Amino acid sequence: MRRFFSSALALSLVLSLTACFGPPVDPDTVQESIQVIAMDTPMVISTYGRRSTGAAYASEDLIRDLEARLSRTEEDSAVSRLNRGETVEPDEDLNTLLRLAACFRERTGGAFNIGIAPLVSAWGFTTDHNQVPDRSEIDRLLKVVDETAPQISPEGVSLEPGQSIDLGGIAKGYAADKLADLFREYEIPRAMAQLGGNVLAWGDRPDGSPWRVGVQDPARPGEQNAFAGILNLKNAFAVTSGGYQRYFEQDGKRYHHIIDPATGYPAESGLTSVTVVADCVSDDGMGTLCDAFSTALFIMGEEKALDFWREWQGVSPSLFDLVLITGDGRVVVTQGLAESFTLDEGSGYTLEIVS
Ligand code: ADP
Ligand code: MG
């Protein structure tokens, strides 16, 4: 009898504790989600695990801090001071970004060039006043887009008169790299960070399946869930550049924000978007690389982009893979993503896998 009472007491204790605290929670499935508008982009960051809340709020601080230091529309940022003609002593982040940008400019044959800023401004993409500049103005500005800007010396970093830089083609990728470091520090088992077209799919989903990353159909830019296809990814960056992301129309023609340094005009390469995918665990800095390459390959066009990918395959196989969407209705996917990419059958695109 006594034993019965003590077991009954134990059972009721367990039941009441369960009622108070709920069933035991798997710490890896605890989730926090935040939305941030920064770097001119709506962002969503969802983190999982015991320290998900701390990591999510630290992510926001990290992004805002980078923006304050790197944006050229923030008056006091180091980049703004540089663009105003001051010699600036770069902090570690700016120093890294300038060196990487110089490296990517060289690797992409000049397609990626942060010195394109005067033209981005002339087209009005840093303000709300978009316009088609005069041909003479474009030619004049192209002359100041120097291959070597900015100059880096022991005194600091500086630009020649008329020159300016714009880290918009690389900063979100760099932020994604820093988020990966932060998730590692906070021991976050899984997370999904969407910084506009820059996605970091960290770990896997709570049920162990890959994250599903939609590749926007460039022909239906404003529509939610209008995808050309889905990428199923674990531990990866997926960065998309497209002419549909930021544009204006004048006299019935559309002008977007990715400027071809060879012409000074928005790139017209036949591609409507480029997505670059890479592992976020094995190598450092891949988020930044994906961001720079997605911008550059969009400018290069299908043939040159695939040649570029094949060249890299020879140097570092599987370092990154591509999803190219063409203006004539094809989705061209490189071999490494053959298993991960699923075409949206209703989208009307045809799928080509290339090696
Ligand atoms: P988004 O920033 O919309 O995600 P991208 O990463 O492709 O898209 O970057 C586009 C931005 O990069 C432009 O808004 C501009 O600030 C800058 N940019 C434009 N053309 C170039 C270029 N040829 N090289 C480097 N940066 C560029
Ligand atoms: Mg980019």
Coordinates of C-alpha atoms and ligand atoms in Angstrom, one line a residue:
M1 CA 0.0 0.0 0.0
R2 CA 2.7 2.4 0.9
R3 CA 4.6 1.6 -2.2
F4 CA 1.4 2.3 -4.2
F5 CA 1.1 5.7 -2.6
S6 CA 4.7 6.6 -3.3
S7 CA 4.5 5.5 -6.9
A8 CA 1.2 7.4 -7.3
L9 CA 2.8 10.4 -5.8
A10 CA 5.8 10.1 -8.2
L11 CA 3.6 9.7 -11.2
S12 CA 1.4 12.7 -10.3
L13 CA 4.6 14.7 -9.8
V14 CA 5.9 13.8 -13.2
L15 CA 2.5 14.5 -14.7
S16 CA 2.2 17.9 -13.1
L17 CA 5.8 18.8 -14.0
T18 CA 5.0 17.8 -17.6
A19 CA 1.9 20.0 -17.5
C20 CA 4.0 22.9 -16.3
F21 CA 6.9 22.6 -18.6
G22 CA 5.6 20.5 -21.5
P23 CA 7.2 17.4 -22.8
P24 CA 11.0 17.4 -22.9
V25 CA 12.2 19.7 -25.8
D26 CA 14.9 18.7 -28.2
P27 CA 17.3 21.8 -27.8
D28 CA 18.2 21.5 -31.5
T29 CA 14.7 22.4 -32.5
V30 CA 14.2 25.5 -30.4
Q31 CA 13.9 28.4 -32.9
E32 CA 14.2 32.1 -33.1
S33 CA 13.4 34.2 -36.1
I34 CA 14.1 37.9 -36.8
Q35 CA 13.5 40.3 -39.7
V36 CA 15.9 43.1 -40.5
I37 CA 16.0 45.7 -43.2
A38 CA 19.6 46.5 -43.8
M39 CA 21.9 47.1 -46.7
D40 CA 18.8 48.2 -48.6
T41 CA 17.4 44.7 -48.4
P42 CA 14.8 42.8 -46.4
M43 CA 16.5 40.0 -44.5
V44 CA 15.1 37.0 -42.5
I45 CA 17.3 35.0 -40.1
S46 CA 16.1 31.9 -38.4
T47 CA 18.3 30.1 -35.9
Y48 CA 17.8 26.9 -34.0
G49 CA 19.3 25.4 -30.9
R50 CA 19.8 26.3 -27.2
R51 CA 21.4 29.6 -28.0
S52 CA 19.1 30.5 -31.0
T53 CA 17.8 33.8 -29.5
G54 CA 21.3 35.1 -28.6
A55 CA 22.6 34.1 -32.1
A56 CA 19.6 35.8 -33.9
Y57 CA 20.1 39.1 -32.1
A58 CA 23.8 39.0 -32.4
S59 CA 23.3 38.4 -36.2
E60 CA 21.3 41.6 -36.4
D61 CA 24.0 43.6 -34.5
L62 CA 26.6 42.1 -36.8
I63 CA 24.8 43.1 -40.0
R64 CA 23.9 46.6 -38.7
D65 CA 27.5 47.2 -37.7
L66 CA 28.9 46.1 -41.1
E67 CA 26.4 48.4 -42.8
A68 CA 27.4 51.4 -40.7
R69 CA 31.0 50.9 -41.6
L70 CA 30.7 49.7 -45.3
S71 CA 27.7 51.4 -46.9
R72 CA 28.4 54.3 -49.2
T73 CA 25.0 55.8 -48.4
E74 CA 25.9 56.1 -44.7
E75 CA 27.6 59.5 -44.4
D76 CA 30.1 58.5 -41.7
S77 CA 31.1 55.1 -43.0
A78 CA 34.8 54.5 -44.0
V79 CA 33.6 53.9 -47.6
S80 CA 31.9 57.3 -47.7
R81 CA 34.9 59.1 -46.3
L82 CA 37.1 57.3 -48.9
N83 CA 34.6 58.3 -51.7
R84 CA 34.8 61.9 -50.4
G85 CA 38.6 61.9 -51.1
E86 CA 39.9 61.2 -47.6
T87 CA 42.8 58.8 -47.0
V88 CA 41.3 56.1 -44.8
E89 CA 43.0 53.6 -42.5
P90 CA 40.9 50.5 -43.2
D91 CA 39.7 48.3 -40.3
E92 CA 40.0 44.6 -40.7
D93 CA 36.7 44.0 -42.5
L94 CA 37.3 46.8 -45.1
N95 CA 40.9 45.7 -45.6
T96 CA 39.7 42.1 -46.3
L97 CA 37.0 43.2 -48.6
L98 CA 39.2 45.5 -50.6
R99 CA 41.8 42.8 -51.1
L100 CA 39.1 40.2 -52.0
A101 CA 37.5 42.7 -54.4
A102 CA 40.9 43.3 -56.2
C103 CA 41.4 39.5 -56.4
F104 CA 37.8 38.9 -57.9
R105 CA 38.3 41.8 -60.3
E106 CA 41.4 40.1 -61.6
R107 CA 39.8 36.6 -61.7
T108 CA 36.7 37.8 -63.6
G109 CA 38.6 39.8 -66.2
G110 CA 37.3 43.1 -64.8
A111 CA 33.6 42.1 -64.9
F112 CA 33.5 42.5 -61.1
N113 CA 34.7 45.9 -60.3
I114 CA 33.9 47.9 -57.1
G115 CA 35.2 51.0 -58.8
I116 CA 32.1 51.0 -61.0
A117 CA 30.4 53.2 -58.3
P118 CA 30.4 56.5 -60.4
L119 CA 28.3 54.7 -63.0
V120 CA 26.0 53.1 -60.5
S121 CA 25.4 56.6 -59.2
A122 CA 25.0 58.1 -62.7
W123 CA 22.2 55.6 -63.4
G124 CA 20.6 56.7 -60.1
F125 CA 20.8 53.4 -58.2
T126 CA 22.0 55.0 -55.0
T127 CA 19.1 57.4 -54.9
D128 CA 15.5 57.3 -56.0
H129 CA 16.2 59.4 -59.1
N130 CA 16.9 56.8 -61.8
Q131 CA 17.7 58.1 -65.2
V132 CA 19.5 57.0 -68.4
P133 CA 22.7 59.1 -68.5
D134 CA 24.0 60.7 -71.7
R135 CA 26.4 58.7 -73.7
S136 CA 29.1 61.4 -73.2
E137 CA 28.6 61.2 -69.5
I138 CA 29.0 57.4 -69.5
D139 CA 32.2 57.7 -71.6
R140 CA 33.6 60.3 -69.2
L141 CA 32.8 58.2 -66.1
L142 CA 34.2 55.0 -67.7
K143 CA 37.6 56.8 -67.9
V144 CA 37.7 57.2 -64.1
V145 CA 36.8 53.5 -63.5
D146 CA 40.4 52.5 -63.0
E147 CA 41.5 48.9 -62.9
T148 CA 43.7 49.6 -59.8
A149 CA 41.4 51.7 -57.6
P150 CA 41.6 52.1 -54.6
Q151 CA 45.3 52.6 -54.0
I152 CA 46.5 50.8 -50.9
S153 CA 49.7 52.2 -49.3
P154 CA 51.2 52.2 -45.8
E155 CA 49.5 55.6 -45.1
G156 CA 46.1 54.1 -45.9
V157 CA 43.6 53.6 -48.7
S158 CA 42.8 56.4 -51.1
L159 CA 41.1 57.2 -54.4
E160 CA 41.9 59.5 -57.3
P161 CA 39.6 62.5 -57.8
G162 CA 36.3 61.4 -59.4
Q163 CA 36.7 57.8 -58.4
S164 CA 34.5 56.0 -55.9
I165 CA 33.8 52.5 -54.7
D166 CA 30.6 50.5 -54.1
L167 CA 30.7 47.3 -52.1
G168 CA 27.0 46.5 -52.9
G169 CA 28.0 43.5 -55.1
I170 CA 29.9 41.8 -52.4
A171 CA 28.9 43.1 -48.9
K172 CA 25.9 40.8 -48.3
G173 CA 28.1 37.8 -49.2
Y174 CA 30.7 39.0 -46.8
A175 CA 28.0 39.4 -44.1
A176 CA 26.8 35.8 -44.8
D177 CA 30.4 34.6 -44.2
K178 CA 30.5 36.5 -40.9
L179 CA 27.1 34.9 -40.0
A180 CA 28.6 31.5 -40.6
D181 CA 31.4 32.3 -38.1
L182 CA 28.9 33.6 -35.6
F183 CA 26.7 30.4 -35.9
R184 CA 29.9 28.4 -35.3
E185 CA 30.7 30.5 -32.2
Y186 CA 27.2 30.1 -30.8
E187 CA 27.2 26.3 -31.7
I188 CA 24.0 26.7 -33.8
P189 CA 23.2 23.3 -35.2
R190 CA 20.9 24.7 -38.0
A191 CA 19.9 28.1 -39.4
M192 CA 18.5 29.8 -42.5
A193 CA 19.7 33.3 -43.3
Q194 CA 18.1 35.1 -46.2
L195 CA 19.9 38.4 -46.9
G196 CA 17.9 39.2 -50.0
G197 CA 19.3 37.1 -52.8
N198 CA 22.1 35.9 -50.5
V199 CA 21.1 32.7 -48.7
L200 CA 23.0 30.8 -46.1
A201 CA 21.5 27.3 -45.5
W202 CA 23.4 26.3 -42.3
G203 CA 23.1 22.6 -41.3
D204 CA 19.9 20.8 -42.2
R205 CA 16.2 21.2 -41.4
P206 CA 14.9 20.0 -38.0
D207 CA 13.7 16.7 -39.6
G208 CA 17.1 16.1 -41.2
S209 CA 16.1 17.0 -44.7
P210 CA 17.9 19.6 -46.8
W211 CA 16.8 23.3 -46.7
R212 CA 14.6 24.2 -49.7
V213 CA 15.9 27.3 -51.4
G214 CA 13.7 28.7 -54.2
V215 CA 15.3 30.2 -57.3
Q216 CA 13.1 33.1 -58.2
D217 CA 11.6 33.0 -61.7
P218 CA 13.1 36.3 -63.2
A219 CA 10.1 36.6 -65.4
R220 CA 7.8 36.9 -62.4
P221 CA 9.9 39.1 -60.1
G222 CA 7.3 40.5 -57.7
E223 CA 5.5 37.3 -57.1
Q224 CA 6.1 35.2 -54.0
N225 CA 6.7 31.5 -54.5
A226 CA 7.2 32.1 -58.3
F227 CA 10.2 29.8 -58.7
A228 CA 12.0 28.5 -61.7
G229 CA 13.1 25.7 -59.4
I230 CA 14.1 24.6 -56.0
L231 CA 17.6 23.9 -54.6
N232 CA 17.8 21.3 -51.9
L233 CA 20.8 22.3 -49.8
K234 CA 22.6 21.5 -46.6
N235 CA 25.5 23.6 -45.4
A236 CA 25.7 25.9 -48.4
F237 CA 25.6 29.5 -49.6
A238 CA 23.3 30.2 -52.6
V239 CA 23.7 33.7 -54.0
T240 CA 21.6 35.0 -56.9
S241 CA 22.1 38.1 -59.0
G242 CA 19.5 39.1 -61.5
G243 CA 18.4 42.0 -63.6
Y244 CA 14.9 41.7 -62.0
Q245 CA 16.1 42.6 -58.5
R246 CA 16.4 46.4 -58.9
Y247 CA 15.5 48.2 -62.1
F248 CA 13.6 51.1 -63.6
E249 CA 11.9 51.7 -66.9
Q250 CA 12.3 54.6 -69.3
D251 CA 10.7 54.9 -72.8
G252 CA 9.5 51.3 -72.5
K253 CA 12.9 49.9 -71.9
R254 CA 14.1 48.3 -68.6
Y255 CA 17.4 49.2 -67.0
H256 CA 18.8 47.2 -64.1
H257 CA 21.5 47.7 -61.4
I258 CA 24.3 45.5 -62.6
I259 CA 26.6 47.6 -64.8
D260 CA 29.0 46.1 -67.3
P261 CA 32.3 47.9 -66.8
A262 CA 33.1 47.3 -70.4
T263 CA 30.2 49.4 -71.6
G264 CA 29.0 51.5 -68.7
Y265 CA 25.4 50.2 -69.4
P266 CA 23.4 47.6 -67.5
A267 CA 24.7 44.2 -68.6
E268 CA 22.8 42.6 -71.5
S269 CA 24.3 39.1 -71.7
G270 CA 21.2 37.0 -72.4
L271 CA 21.1 35.8 -68.8
T272 CA 18.2 36.8 -66.5
S273 CA 19.7 35.4 -63.4
V274 CA 22.8 33.6 -62.0
T275 CA 22.9 31.6 -58.8
V276 CA 26.2 30.5 -57.4
V277 CA 26.2 27.7 -54.8
A278 CA 29.1 26.7 -52.6
D279 CA 29.8 24.7 -49.4
C280 CA 29.8 26.9 -46.3
V281 CA 31.8 24.6 -44.1
S282 CA 35.0 23.4 -45.8
D283 CA 36.4 26.7 -47.0
D284 CA 36.4 30.2 -45.6
G285 CA 35.1 33.2 -47.5
M286 CA 32.8 31.3 -49.9
G287 CA 29.8 33.6 -49.2
T288 CA 31.9 36.6 -50.5
L289 CA 33.1 34.6 -53.5
C290 CA 29.6 33.5 -54.4
D291 CA 28.4 37.1 -54.2
A292 CA 31.2 38.5 -56.4
F293 CA 30.9 35.7 -58.9
S294 CA 27.1 35.9 -59.2
T295 CA 27.4 39.6 -60.2
A296 CA 30.3 38.9 -62.6
L297 CA 28.9 35.9 -64.3
F298 CA 25.6 37.7 -64.9
I299 CA 27.6 40.2 -66.8
M300 CA 29.7 37.6 -68.7
G301 CA 26.7 35.7 -70.1
E302 CA 26.1 31.9 -70.5
E303 CA 29.1 30.9 -72.6
K304 CA 31.7 32.8 -70.7
A305 CA 30.2 31.9 -67.3
L306 CA 30.3 28.2 -68.2
D307 CA 33.9 28.5 -69.5
F308 CA 34.7 30.3 -66.2
W309 CA 33.1 27.4 -64.2
R310 CA 35.0 24.8 -66.2
E311 CA 38.3 26.6 -65.7
W312 CA 37.7 26.5 -61.9
Q313 CA 36.7 22.9 -62.0
G314 CA 40.3 22.3 -63.3
V315 CA 41.8 24.2 -60.4
S316 CA 39.5 23.3 -57.5
P317 CA 36.8 20.8 -58.5
S318 CA 33.4 21.4 -56.9
L319 CA 34.4 24.7 -55.4
F320 CA 31.1 26.2 -56.6
D321 CA 28.3 25.3 -59.0
L322 CA 25.8 27.4 -61.0
V323 CA 22.2 27.8 -61.9
L324 CA 21.9 30.1 -65.0
I325 CA 18.5 31.2 -66.2
T326 CA 18.5 32.4 -69.8
G327 CA 16.2 34.9 -71.5
D328 CA 15.2 32.2 -74.0
G329 CA 13.6 30.0 -71.3
R330 CA 16.3 27.6 -70.2
V331 CA 17.7 26.7 -66.8
V332 CA 21.3 25.6 -67.1
V333 CA 22.6 23.7 -64.1
T334 CA 26.2 22.6 -63.6
Q335 CA 26.9 18.9 -62.8
G336 CA 27.4 19.3 -59.0
L337 CA 23.8 20.5 -58.5
A338 CA 22.2 17.8 -60.7
E339 CA 20.8 16.0 -57.7
S340 CA 20.0 19.1 -55.7
F341 CA 18.0 21.1 -58.2
T342 CA 14.4 20.4 -59.0
L343 CA 12.8 22.3 -61.9
D344 CA 9.3 23.8 -61.2
E345 CA 7.4 21.9 -63.9
G346 CA 4.8 24.7 -64.1
S347 CA 7.4 27.4 -64.7
G348 CA 7.7 26.7 -68.4
Y349 CA 11.5 26.5 -68.4
T350 CA 13.5 23.6 -69.8
L351 CA 16.3 22.1 -67.8
E352 CA 19.9 21.5 -69.1
I353 CA 22.5 19.8 -67.0
V354 CA 26.1 20.6 -68.1
S355 CA 29.5 19.3 -67.2
Ligands
ADP1 P1 22.2 42.6 -55.1 O1 23.1 43.5 -54.3 O2 21.0 43.2 -55.6 O3 22.0 41.3 -54.3 P2 24.5 41.9 -56.7 O4 25.2 41.2 -55.7 O5 24.6 41.4 -58.1 O6 23.0 42.1 -56.4 O7 25.1 43.4 -56.7 C1 24.6 44.4 -57.4 C2 25.2 45.7 -56.8 O8 26.6 45.7 -57.0 C3 24.7 47.0 -57.5 O9 23.6 47.5 -56.8 C4 25.9 47.9 -57.4 O10 25.9 48.4 -56.1 C5 27.1 46.9 -57.5 N1 27.6 46.7 -58.8 C6 26.9 47.0 -60.0 N2 27.7 46.6 -61.1 C7 28.8 46.0 -60.5 C8 30.0 45.5 -61.1 N3 30.2 45.3 -62.4 N4 31.0 45.0 -60.2 C9 30.8 45.2 -58.9 N5 29.7 45.7 -58.3 C10 28.7 46.1 -59.1
MG2 MG 26.9 40.0 -55.9

